[in-house]
XYZ file of C-alpha atoms in Angstrom:
560
model
C 20.135 59.521 49.022
C 19.897 56.539 51.310
C 16.825 54.372 51.670
C 15.821 51.470 53.864
C 13.768 48.851 51.980
C 11.656 46.637 54.261
C 9.998 43.424 53.043
C 7.417 41.569 55.170
C 6.054 38.046 54.709
C 2.967 36.555 56.364
C 3.668 32.841 55.870
C 5.556 30.430 53.612
C 4.168 32.041 50.459
C 6.627 34.252 48.614
C 4.096 37.138 48.508
C 5.331 40.127 50.507
C 4.729 43.742 51.457
C 7.322 46.407 50.618
C 7.929 49.657 52.519
C 10.646 52.260 51.919
C 12.066 54.786 54.381
C 14.075 57.756 53.146
C 16.757 57.857 55.817
C 18.074 61.272 54.787
C 14.692 62.947 55.293
C 14.336 61.812 58.887
C 14.498 64.589 61.512
C 17.971 64.998 63.018
C 18.625 62.525 65.796
C 15.653 60.281 64.927
C 17.809 57.249 64.113
C 19.862 57.751 67.264
C 16.635 57.971 69.291
C 15.378 54.739 67.780
C 18.680 53.032 68.524
C 18.666 54.181 72.154
C 15.064 53.075 72.657
C 15.764 49.661 71.243
C 18.772 49.260 73.527
C 16.720 50.192 76.620
C 13.624 48.112 75.784
C 11.818 46.719 78.847
C 8.371 45.513 79.876
C 7.080 49.076 79.926
C 8.972 50.139 76.810
C 8.962 47.917 73.740
C 11.769 49.933 72.184
C 9.753 50.919 69.107
C 9.960 54.274 67.343
C 7.602 55.015 64.470
C 9.439 56.057 61.300
C 7.736 57.535 58.227
C 7.545 54.750 55.632
C 6.327 54.815 52.043
C 4.236 51.785 51.056
C 5.233 50.379 47.692
C 3.199 47.174 48.096
C 0.425 47.155 50.662
C -1.149 43.793 49.880
C 0.105 40.200 49.821
C -0.653 39.831 46.116
C 2.732 38.877 44.714
C 6.448 38.456 45.288
C 8.468 41.680 45.052
C 12.236 41.303 45.406
C 14.384 44.446 45.446
C 17.011 44.593 42.683
C 18.419 48.138 42.729
C 17.457 51.802 42.537
C 18.672 55.083 41.066
C 17.401 57.687 43.463
C 13.606 57.361 43.510
C 13.513 54.838 40.637
C 13.177 51.404 42.299
C 13.585 48.186 40.306
C 12.009 44.939 41.510
C 11.728 41.322 40.431
C 8.091 40.223 40.762
C 5.655 37.444 39.910
C 2.513 39.578 40.234
C 0.464 38.939 37.080
C 3.510 37.042 35.803
C 3.807 33.520 37.347
C 7.203 32.996 35.687
C 8.531 36.397 36.768
C 9.206 39.826 35.297
C 11.093 43.040 36.148
C 9.213 46.234 37.030
C 10.096 49.741 38.151
C 8.393 52.321 40.389
C 9.141 56.048 40.566
C 8.464 57.529 43.989
C 6.422 60.697 43.346
C 4.832 63.475 45.364
C 1.945 62.429 47.602
C 1.553 59.082 49.329
C -1.213 56.910 47.909
C -2.352 53.395 48.779
C 0.460 51.901 46.776
C 3.136 54.304 47.863
C 3.652 57.232 45.538
C 6.085 58.864 47.914
C 7.627 62.255 48.291
C 9.528 63.627 45.297
C 13.205 62.873 45.757
C 16.321 63.754 43.826
C 19.765 62.265 43.731
C 20.914 58.699 43.423
C 21.322 55.702 45.636
C 22.756 52.289 46.433
C 25.961 53.312 48.124
C 26.445 56.263 45.783
C 26.854 53.935 42.830
C 23.877 55.174 40.804
C 23.756 57.973 38.225
C 24.301 61.373 39.798
C 23.697 65.035 39.091
C 21.786 66.753 36.272
C 23.039 64.355 33.627
C 21.852 61.366 35.655
C 18.413 62.904 36.212
C 17.941 63.628 32.513
C 19.058 60.110 31.626
C 16.537 58.627 34.084
C 13.766 60.704 32.476
C 14.714 59.317 29.068
C 14.738 55.787 30.442
C 11.299 56.199 32.004
C 9.926 57.651 28.762
C 10.799 54.354 27.024
C 8.675 52.343 29.447
C 4.931 51.985 29.277
C 3.326 52.822 32.621
C 1.261 49.984 34.085
C -0.939 49.343 37.105
C -0.512 51.668 40.094
C 2.500 53.456 38.665
C 4.603 50.349 38.094
C 6.266 50.090 34.691
C 7.435 46.874 33.077
C 11.134 46.718 32.242
C 11.463 43.037 31.286
C 8.349 41.050 30.486
C 7.469 37.501 31.456
C 9.107 34.769 29.380
C 6.869 32.406 27.445
C 8.393 29.332 29.057
C 11.387 30.155 31.252
C 11.182 31.023 34.951
C 13.069 34.116 36.117
C 14.871 32.846 39.235
C 17.036 35.744 40.349
C 18.516 39.060 39.196
C 21.666 40.984 40.050
C 22.510 44.561 39.095
C 26.171 44.484 38.023
C 28.730 46.540 36.117
C 26.886 49.790 36.937
C 24.056 49.570 34.382
C 23.612 45.861 33.621
C 21.212 43.225 34.900
C 22.401 39.635 35.192
C 19.344 37.374 34.989
C 19.227 33.677 35.811
C 16.388 31.791 34.142
C 15.292 28.211 34.684
C 14.519 26.348 31.465
C 13.187 22.819 31.915
C 14.893 22.636 35.340
C 18.319 23.788 34.132
C 19.736 27.308 34.292
C 20.597 29.865 31.601
C 22.112 33.336 32.078
C 21.354 36.580 30.256
C 22.796 40.097 30.481
C 20.296 42.891 29.915
C 20.244 46.669 30.082
C 19.097 48.171 33.366
C 17.661 51.134 31.482
C 15.178 49.383 29.210
C 15.664 45.627 29.707
C 17.015 45.015 26.229
C 19.107 41.852 25.759
C 22.828 42.590 25.581
C 24.217 39.040 25.500
C 23.746 35.510 26.746
C 26.316 33.818 28.966
C 27.095 30.242 27.909
C 26.570 27.880 30.864
C 26.936 24.073 30.919
C 23.778 21.993 31.277
C 23.050 22.005 34.995
C 22.229 24.385 37.840
C 23.680 27.584 39.287
C 23.602 27.159 43.041
C 24.940 30.582 44.101
C 26.382 33.798 42.707
C 28.131 36.986 43.786
C 28.494 40.397 42.181
C 27.666 43.991 43.127
C 26.603 46.944 41.057
C 30.115 48.403 41.174
C 31.716 45.112 40.042
C 32.732 44.469 36.454
C 33.038 40.742 37.104
C 30.749 38.151 38.670
C 31.296 34.696 40.124
C 28.806 31.860 40.154
C 28.819 28.304 41.419
C 27.669 25.548 39.061
C 26.965 21.857 39.534
C 25.176 18.984 37.859
C 24.529 15.320 38.570
C 27.949 14.429 37.158
C 29.878 17.635 37.856
C 30.996 18.582 41.380
C 30.764 22.185 42.492
C 32.634 24.488 40.088
C 33.123 28.250 40.539
C 33.147 30.305 37.337
C 34.371 33.873 36.830
C 32.842 36.058 34.135
C 34.298 39.369 32.891
C 31.358 41.657 32.066
C 33.457 44.212 30.205
C 33.997 41.778 27.339
C 31.799 42.211 24.265
C 30.720 38.575 24.578
C 31.282 37.499 28.193
C 32.550 33.934 28.516
C 32.709 32.249 31.938
C 36.018 30.662 32.846
C 36.704 28.089 35.543
C 37.994 29.823 38.658
C 38.006 26.873 41.054
C 36.802 23.293 40.681
C 36.149 20.709 43.348
C 37.907 17.413 42.706
C 36.361 14.152 43.927
C 38.965 11.417 44.234
C 38.160 8.307 42.253
C 35.167 9.784 40.428
C 35.130 9.387 36.636
C 32.091 11.170 35.147
C 32.617 9.464 31.776
C 31.329 6.200 33.298
C 27.874 7.679 33.917
C 25.141 9.438 32.005
C 22.213 11.700 32.854
C 19.131 12.249 30.752
C 15.869 14.105 31.139
C 12.549 12.515 30.273
C 9.007 13.887 30.384
C 6.394 11.638 31.957
C 2.662 12.031 31.247
C 0.768 12.298 34.537
C -2.817 11.285 35.245
C -4.204 14.461 33.637
C -1.812 14.387 30.674
C 0.602 17.023 32.032
C 4.236 16.296 31.147
C 6.297 15.970 34.335
C 10.096 16.317 33.920
C 12.309 13.675 35.501
C 16.081 13.204 35.440
C 17.412 9.652 35.196
C 21.086 9.080 36.088
C 22.932 5.754 35.819
C 25.980 3.964 34.523
C 26.410 4.376 30.781
C 24.595 1.851 28.616
C 23.078 0.142 31.645
C 20.824 -2.618 30.285
C 17.114 -2.188 31.032
C 16.471 -5.520 32.642
C 13.900 -4.301 35.206
C 16.247 -5.595 37.889
C 18.100 -2.485 39.070
C 17.949 -0.980 42.545
C 16.376 2.368 41.634
C 16.123 5.400 43.895
C 13.270 7.784 43.017
C 13.427 11.148 44.812
C 10.992 14.087 44.808
C 9.859 17.024 46.918
C 6.886 18.764 45.311
C 6.018 21.721 47.512
C 6.480 25.314 48.668
C 7.532 26.531 45.212
C 10.946 24.869 45.722
C 12.682 23.615 42.585
C 14.779 20.438 42.710
C 17.552 21.172 40.231
C 20.538 19.037 39.198
C 23.082 18.678 41.998
C 26.095 16.512 42.701
C 25.810 13.857 45.418
C 28.659 11.586 46.433
C 26.182 9.238 48.127
C 24.190 8.774 44.917
C 27.351 8.266 42.886
C 28.287 5.466 45.280
C 24.866 3.876 44.736
C 25.375 3.894 40.980
C 28.962 2.725 41.213
C 28.655 -0.053 43.782
C 25.017 -1.154 43.451
C 24.614 -0.488 39.702
C 21.684 1.631 40.835
C 19.549 4.045 38.837
C 18.861 7.449 40.415
C 15.746 9.343 39.311
C 14.740 12.883 40.351
C 11.090 13.723 39.633
C 10.146 17.406 39.328
C 6.512 16.963 40.298
C 3.966 19.742 40.696
C 4.017 21.768 43.885
C 7.595 22.846 43.186
C 8.713 25.976 41.357
C 10.184 24.373 38.249
C 7.716 26.130 35.921
C 6.701 29.077 38.056
C 3.865 29.890 40.398
C 1.200 28.040 38.375
C 3.209 24.812 38.658
C 3.428 25.418 42.400
C -0.285 26.117 42.884
C -1.176 23.063 40.782
C 0.224 20.946 43.638
C -0.870 22.933 46.678
C -3.957 23.233 48.876
C -6.904 21.394 47.259
C -4.589 20.221 44.450
C -2.122 18.393 46.723
C -3.269 14.975 45.473
C -1.795 15.901 42.099
C 1.696 15.717 43.639
C 1.107 12.099 44.631
C -0.363 11.277 41.221
C 2.639 12.822 39.441
C 5.002 10.826 41.644
C 3.173 7.549 41.031
C 3.225 8.248 37.280
C 7.005 8.682 37.399
C 7.371 5.408 39.322
C 5.195 3.622 36.752
C 7.330 5.082 33.955
C 10.530 3.672 35.453
C 8.886 0.258 35.707
C 7.318 0.421 32.254
C 10.578 1.473 30.593
C 12.504 -1.423 32.128
C 14.708 0.495 34.562
C 13.346 -1.331 37.576
C 10.439 -3.307 39.040
C 8.266 -2.796 42.146
C 10.502 -5.188 44.082
C 13.543 -2.983 43.332
C 12.076 0.520 43.461
C 13.073 2.663 46.462
C 11.518 6.091 47.065
C 12.961 8.923 49.128
C 11.890 12.384 50.275
C 12.306 14.756 53.191
C 10.115 17.254 55.066
C 7.318 18.004 52.590
C 8.884 15.158 50.618
C 8.454 12.977 53.717
C 4.724 13.696 53.488
C 4.960 12.568 49.870
C 6.510 9.288 51.035
C 3.784 8.634 53.603
C 0.948 9.410 51.203
C 2.554 7.351 48.428
C 2.991 4.160 50.454
C -0.566 4.526 51.762
C -2.038 5.002 48.310
C 0.237 2.815 46.170
C 2.057 0.180 48.253
C 2.029 -2.015 45.149
C 4.547 0.252 43.404
C 7.436 0.298 45.843
C 9.832 -2.018 47.653
C 11.035 0.549 50.188
C 10.321 4.106 51.344
C 12.837 6.400 53.074
C 10.900 9.242 54.713
C 13.090 11.930 56.266
C 11.575 14.342 58.834
C 8.163 14.050 57.186
C 4.962 15.983 57.881
C 2.673 13.033 58.668
C -0.206 14.490 60.712
C -2.038 16.833 58.375
C -4.824 17.557 60.856
C -2.689 18.996 63.656
C 0.568 20.162 62.045
C -0.423 23.809 62.540
C -0.528 23.324 66.322
C 3.239 22.798 66.699
C 6.325 25.023 66.263
C 6.182 26.877 62.913
C 3.505 24.652 61.392
C 0.988 27.493 61.343
C 3.028 29.085 58.528
C 2.368 26.069 56.293
C -1.390 26.584 56.134
C -0.865 28.687 52.991
C 0.539 25.537 51.350
C -1.667 22.799 52.803
C -4.760 24.453 54.273
C -5.975 24.026 57.853
C -8.187 21.387 59.464
C -10.131 24.073 61.351
C -11.755 24.948 58.019
C -14.408 22.270 57.224
C -13.749 22.337 53.470
C -9.973 22.143 53.868
C -10.375 19.380 56.448
C -11.898 17.185 53.730
C -8.912 17.355 51.425
C -6.378 17.104 54.269
C -8.109 14.024 55.668
C -8.139 12.401 52.224
C -4.337 12.066 52.116
C -2.956 12.660 55.641
C -0.441 9.799 56.090
C -1.297 9.287 59.766
C -5.018 8.914 59.025
C -4.902 6.731 55.920
C -2.979 3.597 56.901
C -4.924 0.542 55.666
C -4.413 -3.231 55.692
C -3.958 -4.048 51.993
C -4.893 -7.696 52.500
C -8.312 -6.927 53.962
C -11.460 -6.137 51.965
C -12.262 -2.442 51.845
C -8.643 -1.267 51.967
C -8.715 0.284 48.519
C -6.373 2.827 47.017
C -7.640 5.962 45.337
C -5.174 5.304 42.509
C -5.978 1.631 41.806
C -8.601 2.413 39.206
C -7.834 0.098 36.278
C -10.451 -2.480 37.163
C -12.773 0.182 38.483
C -12.924 2.303 35.339
C -14.440 -0.398 33.137
C -17.200 -1.103 35.619
C -17.930 2.592 36.150
C -18.233 3.027 32.383
C -20.859 0.292 32.433
C -22.670 2.080 35.254
C -22.127 -0.598 37.914
C -20.445 1.225 40.781
C -20.778 -1.686 43.235
C -19.077 -4.051 40.790
C -16.348 -1.463 40.217
C -15.628 -1.239 43.940
C -15.515 -5.034 44.228
C -13.128 -5.248 41.268
C -10.834 -2.647 42.832
C -10.784 -4.593 46.098
C -9.904 -7.831 44.303
C -7.149 -6.126 42.329
C -5.743 -4.556 45.497
C -5.641 -7.873 47.355
C -4.018 -9.672 44.422
C -1.347 -7.052 43.763
C -0.581 -5.791 47.260
C -0.449 -8.227 50.149
C 1.479 -5.793 52.362
C 3.153 -2.396 52.702
C 6.689 -1.874 51.407
C 9.553 -1.669 53.867
C 9.580 1.751 55.527
C 12.328 3.689 57.285
C 11.226 6.867 59.047
C 14.120 9.193 59.895
C 13.858 12.128 62.291
C 15.920 14.207 64.722
C 15.115 14.520 68.406
C 15.706 18.304 68.283
C 13.845 19.036 65.042
C 11.940 22.277 65.691
C 10.747 22.628 62.079
C 8.868 19.329 61.739
C 8.680 17.929 65.288
C 9.706 14.258 65.644
C 6.175 13.514 66.878
C 5.097 13.339 63.220
C 7.387 10.373 62.519
C 6.766 8.804 65.931
C 2.989 8.839 65.524
C 3.142 7.524 61.967
C 5.486 4.695 63.019
C 3.105 3.783 65.838
C 0.124 3.830 63.488
C 1.895 1.608 60.944
C 2.767 -0.852 63.678
C -0.728 -0.777 65.192
C -2.642 -1.187 61.932
C -0.331 -3.435 59.919
C 1.331 -5.640 62.520
C -1.353 -5.903 65.182
C -4.231 -6.935 62.923
C -7.684 -7.197 64.497
C -8.018 -10.921 63.848
C -4.509 -11.631 65.080
C -3.201 -12.376 61.589
C -0.845 -10.065 59.743
C 0.709 -10.394 56.309
C 3.131 -7.553 57.006
C 6.635 -9.028 57.003
C 8.439 -6.069 55.423
C 10.211 -4.140 58.198
C 9.010 -0.810 59.562
C 11.957 1.053 61.086
C 12.144 4.313 63.018
C 15.546 6.029 63.121
C 15.821 8.875 65.643
C 19.076 10.828 65.474
C 20.036 12.389 68.811
C 21.270 15.970 69.081
C 19.985 16.513 65.568
C 17.420 18.777 63.914
C 15.696 19.200 60.575
C 18.867 18.771 58.534
C 20.549 22.141 58.092
C 23.894 22.235 59.861
C 24.124 18.466 60.217
C 27.748 17.397 60.629
C 29.483 15.454 57.889
C 29.826 12.468 60.203
C 26.094 12.395 60.909
C 25.281 12.736 57.192
C 27.527 9.753 56.406
C 25.928 7.672 59.154
C 22.397 8.589 58.041
C 23.038 7.840 54.373
C 24.772 4.577 55.232
C 21.832 3.416 57.338
C 19.187 4.474 54.835
C 20.747 3.218 51.602
C 22.078 -0.033 53.044
C 18.601 -0.696 54.485
C 17.151 -0.185 51.009
C 19.808 -2.422 49.446
C 19.011 -5.171 51.940
C 15.269 -4.898 51.266
C 15.787 -5.048 47.496
C 18.337 -7.860 47.852
C 20.981 -5.855 45.997
C 24.628 -6.881 46.613
C 27.533 -4.459 46.935
C 29.929 -4.564 43.971
C 33.513 -3.361 44.425
């Protein structure tokens, strides 16, 4: 049998609806009719034809990603009631209920590759008997891991599942049985990240692409017919002049403001002395359930090689590094936690002697650009320079432009009075302050405040915080805002307005005096968008401008 599986999303959340159409049970000519109607769509005819669909998921209450099916037995990867992911199965049965118990169907599916005939049906019954039936007819095939995040699944070699897990922001591979989820073997993978993979159910071999901070993109081939599959290098990218033995990468765990351990990778030359004098680039994203895994960057290698720089990647909350709970801990009303995690990582690098505030450069793009704006507003004392790429800077009106309305599931919306409060508390455009003037306090400068609050003197605590702010932070760090004039994801108006606000508040002080001497630069790339599809030449020009600007600000010379 042939089915059409339809997934529908409402916004940037991964939660989706799932509907299934049995194409072989459609009346004769129905597909042709639908095709003809679509081709002749006009103002009076929208080209739509209603097809009978079975609802497998009728609510946006979790992510359901199709894996495979044998006839009416559908296997999905989901995070419903399992923030780190699990594998479940649904048998379409007679009668159509709210959650899609569809018409009884026989046969097999997925291009004819499933089990067929009487033997296949009996085998499916045995498989289903091994599984304990759960909510709404779904049965669990592979349960949620205690600590690892299930990233993706492929059905390969007829009856195997290849699972990619994320363990402390690096990937591991397992091969399990499609029938009952039992572990068949683990696939040894170097310490790093799998960026892509290929393999179909009919294939007895799979290919996957691997990279790390010190390993360029490498394609591995793995023979699944072997008793203990071992990946072998199929093709490896060579980078002229790059010697990975000169560098080292380590992972540290930084305690944040609430005690949560935040993972961070630190990459540098081997045995680089911790003299607190190194140009250090701290990068993070922290949003939309997106995980920032190890990846190879020629630009960052050049920083380490020719500036003796340290590169740090902070896996702050809001991302997907530890599943949906990690994501939600940095979204909506919890967004401030992202900024706190980031500041904690910056303080760690300073405390451990990698760098100092006069040498620390921060970088982020899109949602990470928001992170840059909020961080320099809240903690200008921590950084020498901020590189904010295509950032979301106006948190009160972002939903009014292009696709911004889809981000309300991540940030909230200013039209809601309660959500307005938390958005206004960190919106970069609305929180620029003059650090040298009384009253321009940071929500994170609480050292002097805490002692006074403990003594019950709130007024004295506020005065102490103001004094500390003025002593430690006479001005904002240098800022470069980068945007594209054709960005239809995050419109350039975000960067333009924030640049204007920085200039208005910091440079044009009310009393005519300004202590802001660090440069504020706006870089608008013409015929350019949000980043995807950017030409190699434009990438080189952008990186050259940004990193040389940071080197100039930190007074770091180029070393051949």
